[in-house]
PDB file of C-alpha atoms in Angstrom:
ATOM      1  CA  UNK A   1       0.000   0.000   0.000  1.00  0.00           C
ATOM      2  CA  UNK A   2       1.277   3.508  -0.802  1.00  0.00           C
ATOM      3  CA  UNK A   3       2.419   5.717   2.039  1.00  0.00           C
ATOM      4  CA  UNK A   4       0.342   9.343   1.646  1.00  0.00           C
ATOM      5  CA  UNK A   5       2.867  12.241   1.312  1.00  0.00           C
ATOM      6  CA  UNK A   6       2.021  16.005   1.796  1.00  0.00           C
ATOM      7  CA  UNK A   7       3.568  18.142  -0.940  1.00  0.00           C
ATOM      8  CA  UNK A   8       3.936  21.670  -0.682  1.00  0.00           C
ATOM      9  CA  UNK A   9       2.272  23.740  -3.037  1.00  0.00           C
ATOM     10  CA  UNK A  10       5.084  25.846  -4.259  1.00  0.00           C
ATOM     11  CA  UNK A  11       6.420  21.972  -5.553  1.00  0.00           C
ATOM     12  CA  UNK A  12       3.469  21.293  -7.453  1.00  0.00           C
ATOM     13  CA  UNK A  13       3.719  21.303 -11.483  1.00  0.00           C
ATOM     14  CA  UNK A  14       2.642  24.312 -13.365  1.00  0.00           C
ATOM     15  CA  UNK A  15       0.129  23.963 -15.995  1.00  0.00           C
ATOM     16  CA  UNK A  16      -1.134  25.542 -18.413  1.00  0.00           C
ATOM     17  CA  UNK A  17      -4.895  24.329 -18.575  1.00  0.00           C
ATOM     18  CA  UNK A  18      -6.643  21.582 -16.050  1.00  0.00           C
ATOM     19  CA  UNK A  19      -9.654  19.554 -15.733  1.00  0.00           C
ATOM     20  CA  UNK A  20     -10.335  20.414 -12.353  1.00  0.00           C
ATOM     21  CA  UNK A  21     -10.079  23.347  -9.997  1.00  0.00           C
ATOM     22  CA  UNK A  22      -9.219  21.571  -6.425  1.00  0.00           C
ATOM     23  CA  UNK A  23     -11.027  24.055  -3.596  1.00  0.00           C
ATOM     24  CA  UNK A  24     -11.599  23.857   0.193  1.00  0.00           C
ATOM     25  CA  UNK A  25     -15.044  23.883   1.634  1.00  0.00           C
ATOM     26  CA  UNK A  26     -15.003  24.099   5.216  1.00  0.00           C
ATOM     27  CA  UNK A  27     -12.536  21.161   6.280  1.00  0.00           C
ATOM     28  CA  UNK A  28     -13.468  19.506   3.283  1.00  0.00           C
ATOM     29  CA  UNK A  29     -11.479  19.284   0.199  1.00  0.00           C
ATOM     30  CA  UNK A  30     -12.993  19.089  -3.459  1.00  0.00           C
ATOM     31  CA  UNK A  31     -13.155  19.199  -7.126  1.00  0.00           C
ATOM     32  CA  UNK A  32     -14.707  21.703  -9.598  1.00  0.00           C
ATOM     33  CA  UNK A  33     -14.978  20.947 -13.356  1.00  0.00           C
ATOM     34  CA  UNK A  34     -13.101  23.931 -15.122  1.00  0.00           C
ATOM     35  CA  UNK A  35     -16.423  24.926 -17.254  1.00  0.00           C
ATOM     36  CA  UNK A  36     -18.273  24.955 -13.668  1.00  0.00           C
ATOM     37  CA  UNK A  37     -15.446  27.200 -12.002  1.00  0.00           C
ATOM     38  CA  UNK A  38     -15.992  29.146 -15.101  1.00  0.00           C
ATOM     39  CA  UNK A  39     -19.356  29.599 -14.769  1.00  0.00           C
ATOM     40  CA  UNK A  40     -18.833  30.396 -11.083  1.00  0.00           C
ATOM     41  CA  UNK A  41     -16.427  33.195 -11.340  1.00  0.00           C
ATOM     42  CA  UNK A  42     -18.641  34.900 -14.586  1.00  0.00           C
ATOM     43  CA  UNK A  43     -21.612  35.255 -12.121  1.00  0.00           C
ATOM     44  CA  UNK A  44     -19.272  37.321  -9.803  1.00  0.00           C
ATOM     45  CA  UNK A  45     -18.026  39.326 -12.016  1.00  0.00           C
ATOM     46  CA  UNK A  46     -20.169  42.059 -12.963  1.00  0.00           C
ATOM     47  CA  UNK A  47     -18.084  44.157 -15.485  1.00  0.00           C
ATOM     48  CA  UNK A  48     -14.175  44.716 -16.554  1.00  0.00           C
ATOM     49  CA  UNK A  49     -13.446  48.330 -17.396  1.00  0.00           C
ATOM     50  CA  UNK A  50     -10.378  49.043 -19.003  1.00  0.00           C
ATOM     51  CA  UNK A  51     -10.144  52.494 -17.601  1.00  0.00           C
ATOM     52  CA  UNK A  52      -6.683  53.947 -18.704  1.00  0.00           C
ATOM     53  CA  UNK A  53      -4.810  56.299 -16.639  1.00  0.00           C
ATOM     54  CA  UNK A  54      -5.415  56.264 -12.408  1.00  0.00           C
ATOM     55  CA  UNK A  55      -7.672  58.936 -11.638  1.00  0.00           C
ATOM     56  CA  UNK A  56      -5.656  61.670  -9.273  1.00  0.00           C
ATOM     57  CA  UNK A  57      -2.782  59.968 -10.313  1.00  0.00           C
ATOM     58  CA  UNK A  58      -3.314  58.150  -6.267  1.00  0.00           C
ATOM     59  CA  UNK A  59      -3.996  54.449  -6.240  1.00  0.00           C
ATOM     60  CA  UNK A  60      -5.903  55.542  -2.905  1.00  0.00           C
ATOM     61  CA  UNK A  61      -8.178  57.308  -5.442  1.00  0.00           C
ATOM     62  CA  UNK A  62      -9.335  54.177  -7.956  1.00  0.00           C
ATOM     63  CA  UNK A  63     -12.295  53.390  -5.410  1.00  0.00           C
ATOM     64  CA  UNK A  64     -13.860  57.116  -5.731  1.00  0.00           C
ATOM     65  CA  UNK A  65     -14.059  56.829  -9.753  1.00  0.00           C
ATOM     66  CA  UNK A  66     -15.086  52.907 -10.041  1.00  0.00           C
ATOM     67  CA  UNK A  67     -18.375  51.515  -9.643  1.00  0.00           C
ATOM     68  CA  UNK A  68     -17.903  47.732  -8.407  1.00  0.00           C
ATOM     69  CA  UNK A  69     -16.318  44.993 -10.768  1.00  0.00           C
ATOM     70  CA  UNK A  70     -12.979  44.955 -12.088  1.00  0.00           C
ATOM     71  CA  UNK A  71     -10.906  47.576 -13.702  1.00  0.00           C
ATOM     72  CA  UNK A  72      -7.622  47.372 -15.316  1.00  0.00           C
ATOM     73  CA  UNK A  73      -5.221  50.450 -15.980  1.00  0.00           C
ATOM     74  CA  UNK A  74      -2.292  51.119 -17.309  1.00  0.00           C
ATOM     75  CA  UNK A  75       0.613  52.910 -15.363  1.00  0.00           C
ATOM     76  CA  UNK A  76       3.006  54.523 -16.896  1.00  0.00           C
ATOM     77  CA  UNK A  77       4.330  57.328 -14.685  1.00  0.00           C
ATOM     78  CA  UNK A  78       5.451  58.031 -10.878  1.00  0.00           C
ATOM     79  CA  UNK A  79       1.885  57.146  -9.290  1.00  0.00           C
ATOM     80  CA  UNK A  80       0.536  57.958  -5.584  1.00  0.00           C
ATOM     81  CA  UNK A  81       1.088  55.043  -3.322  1.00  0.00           C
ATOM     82  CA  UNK A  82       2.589  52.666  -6.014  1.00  0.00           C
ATOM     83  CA  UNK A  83       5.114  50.298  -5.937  1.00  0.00           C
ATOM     84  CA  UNK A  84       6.135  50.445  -9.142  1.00  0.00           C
ATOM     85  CA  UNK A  85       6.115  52.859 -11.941  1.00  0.00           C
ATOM     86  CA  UNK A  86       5.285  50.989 -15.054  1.00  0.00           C
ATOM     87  CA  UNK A  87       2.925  48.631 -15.003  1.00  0.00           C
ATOM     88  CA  UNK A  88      -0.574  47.073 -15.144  1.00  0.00           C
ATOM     89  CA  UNK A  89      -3.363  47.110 -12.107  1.00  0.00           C
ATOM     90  CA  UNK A  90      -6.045  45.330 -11.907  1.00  0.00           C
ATOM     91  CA  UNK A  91      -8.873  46.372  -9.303  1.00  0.00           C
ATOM     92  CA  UNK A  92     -11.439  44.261  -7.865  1.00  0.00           C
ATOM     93  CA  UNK A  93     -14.157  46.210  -6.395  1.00  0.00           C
ATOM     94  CA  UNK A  94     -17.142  44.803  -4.198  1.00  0.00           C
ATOM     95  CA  UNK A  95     -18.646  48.086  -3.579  1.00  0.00           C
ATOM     96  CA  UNK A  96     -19.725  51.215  -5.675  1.00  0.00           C
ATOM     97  CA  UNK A  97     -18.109  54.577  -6.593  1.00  0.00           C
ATOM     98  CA  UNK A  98     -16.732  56.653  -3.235  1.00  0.00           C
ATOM     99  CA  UNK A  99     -18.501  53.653  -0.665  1.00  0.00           C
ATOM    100  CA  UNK A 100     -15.834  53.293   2.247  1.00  0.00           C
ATOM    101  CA  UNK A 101     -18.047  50.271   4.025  1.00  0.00           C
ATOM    102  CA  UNK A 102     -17.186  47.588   1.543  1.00  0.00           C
ATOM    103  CA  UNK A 103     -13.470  45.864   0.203  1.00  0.00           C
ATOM    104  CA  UNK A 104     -11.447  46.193  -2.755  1.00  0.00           C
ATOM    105  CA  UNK A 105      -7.814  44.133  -4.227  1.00  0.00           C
ATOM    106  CA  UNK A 106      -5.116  45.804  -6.506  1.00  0.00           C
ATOM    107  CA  UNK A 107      -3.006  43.401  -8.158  1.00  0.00           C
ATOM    108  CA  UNK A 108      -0.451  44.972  -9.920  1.00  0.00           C
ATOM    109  CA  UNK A 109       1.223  43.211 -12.586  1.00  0.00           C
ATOM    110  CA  UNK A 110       4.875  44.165 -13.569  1.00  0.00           C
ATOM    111  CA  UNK A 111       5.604  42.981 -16.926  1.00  0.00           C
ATOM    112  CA  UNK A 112       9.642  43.474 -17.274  1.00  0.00           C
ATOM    113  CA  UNK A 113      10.634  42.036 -13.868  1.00  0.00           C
ATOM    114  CA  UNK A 114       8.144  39.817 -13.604  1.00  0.00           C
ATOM    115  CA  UNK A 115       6.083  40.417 -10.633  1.00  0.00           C
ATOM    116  CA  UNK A 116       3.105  40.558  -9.001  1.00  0.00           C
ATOM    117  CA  UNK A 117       2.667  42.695  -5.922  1.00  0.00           C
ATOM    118  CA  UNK A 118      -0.977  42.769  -4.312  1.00  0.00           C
ATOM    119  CA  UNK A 119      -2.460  44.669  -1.324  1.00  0.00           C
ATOM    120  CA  UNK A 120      -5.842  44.849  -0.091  1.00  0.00           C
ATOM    121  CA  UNK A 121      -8.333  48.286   1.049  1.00  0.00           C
ATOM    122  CA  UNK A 122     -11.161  47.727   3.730  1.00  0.00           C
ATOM    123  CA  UNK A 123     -13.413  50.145   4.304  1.00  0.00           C
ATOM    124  CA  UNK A 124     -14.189  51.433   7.461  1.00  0.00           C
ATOM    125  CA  UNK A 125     -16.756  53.554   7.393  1.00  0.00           C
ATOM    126  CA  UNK A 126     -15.277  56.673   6.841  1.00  0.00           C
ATOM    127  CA  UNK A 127     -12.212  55.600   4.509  1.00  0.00           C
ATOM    128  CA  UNK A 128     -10.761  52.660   2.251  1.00  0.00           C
ATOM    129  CA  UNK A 129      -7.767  51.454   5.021  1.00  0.00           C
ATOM    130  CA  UNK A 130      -5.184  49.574   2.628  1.00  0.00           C
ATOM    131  CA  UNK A 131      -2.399  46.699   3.957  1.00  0.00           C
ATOM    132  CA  UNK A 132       0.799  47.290   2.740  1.00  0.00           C
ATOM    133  CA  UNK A 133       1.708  46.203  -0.620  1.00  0.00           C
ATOM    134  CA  UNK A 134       3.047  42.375  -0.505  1.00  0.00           C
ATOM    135  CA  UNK A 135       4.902  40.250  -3.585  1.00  0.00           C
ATOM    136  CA  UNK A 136       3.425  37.331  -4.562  1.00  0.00           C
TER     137      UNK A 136
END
């Protein structure tokens, strides 16, 4: 009989396309069929914008101008409260133009070195509080 073995995730082998999309629910663990996952992630997503330049050149400032959905823009000069000066960020809003009660993510993608750095924005009430930009 086989012995089970835990593998970490940053050893598993990078693909292209799958089958499945393995998930956690709960304690459980499971299986989604890609078309499913698919379908899943479409009814979530209510629009992509691509929006251009970042409004008051202030990443702080993309939830005041974006209704909620995802928006892509393209940065190409010294930005407000940005990592890096010439690249791609995605937001992912959940709530609606100027609303500090909901979240938000900012991915920002970094074509010529390769990486992605991502922080999150809360909102609490009176203002969008944001983590500190991580590299993932």
């Amino acid at each position: 009989m086989a012995e089970k073995q835990d593998i970490a995730m940053n050893q598993f082998q990078i693909v292209t396309d799958a089958d499945y999309v393995y998930v956690e629910k709960g304690n459980n663990q499971g299986k989604i069929k890609k078309s499913d996952f698919i379908d899943i992630v479409k009814r979530y997503i209510t629009s992509v914008r691509f929006a251009g330049g970042i409004p008051d050149s202030d990443l702080n400032s993309i939830y005041k101008n974006e209704e909620s959905g995802i928006s892509i823009y393209s940065i190409s000069a010294a930005i407000l409260n940005s990592p890096a000066t010439y690249s791609f960020c995605i937001n992912i809003q959940r709530s609606g133009k100027g609303d500090v009660i909901a979240s938000q993510r900012i991915l920002q993608i970094v074509p010529d070195d390769n990486l992605v750095n991502l922080r999150t924005g809360k909102g609490d009430g009176e203002k969008i509080v944001y983590t500190s930009w991580r590299r993932i």
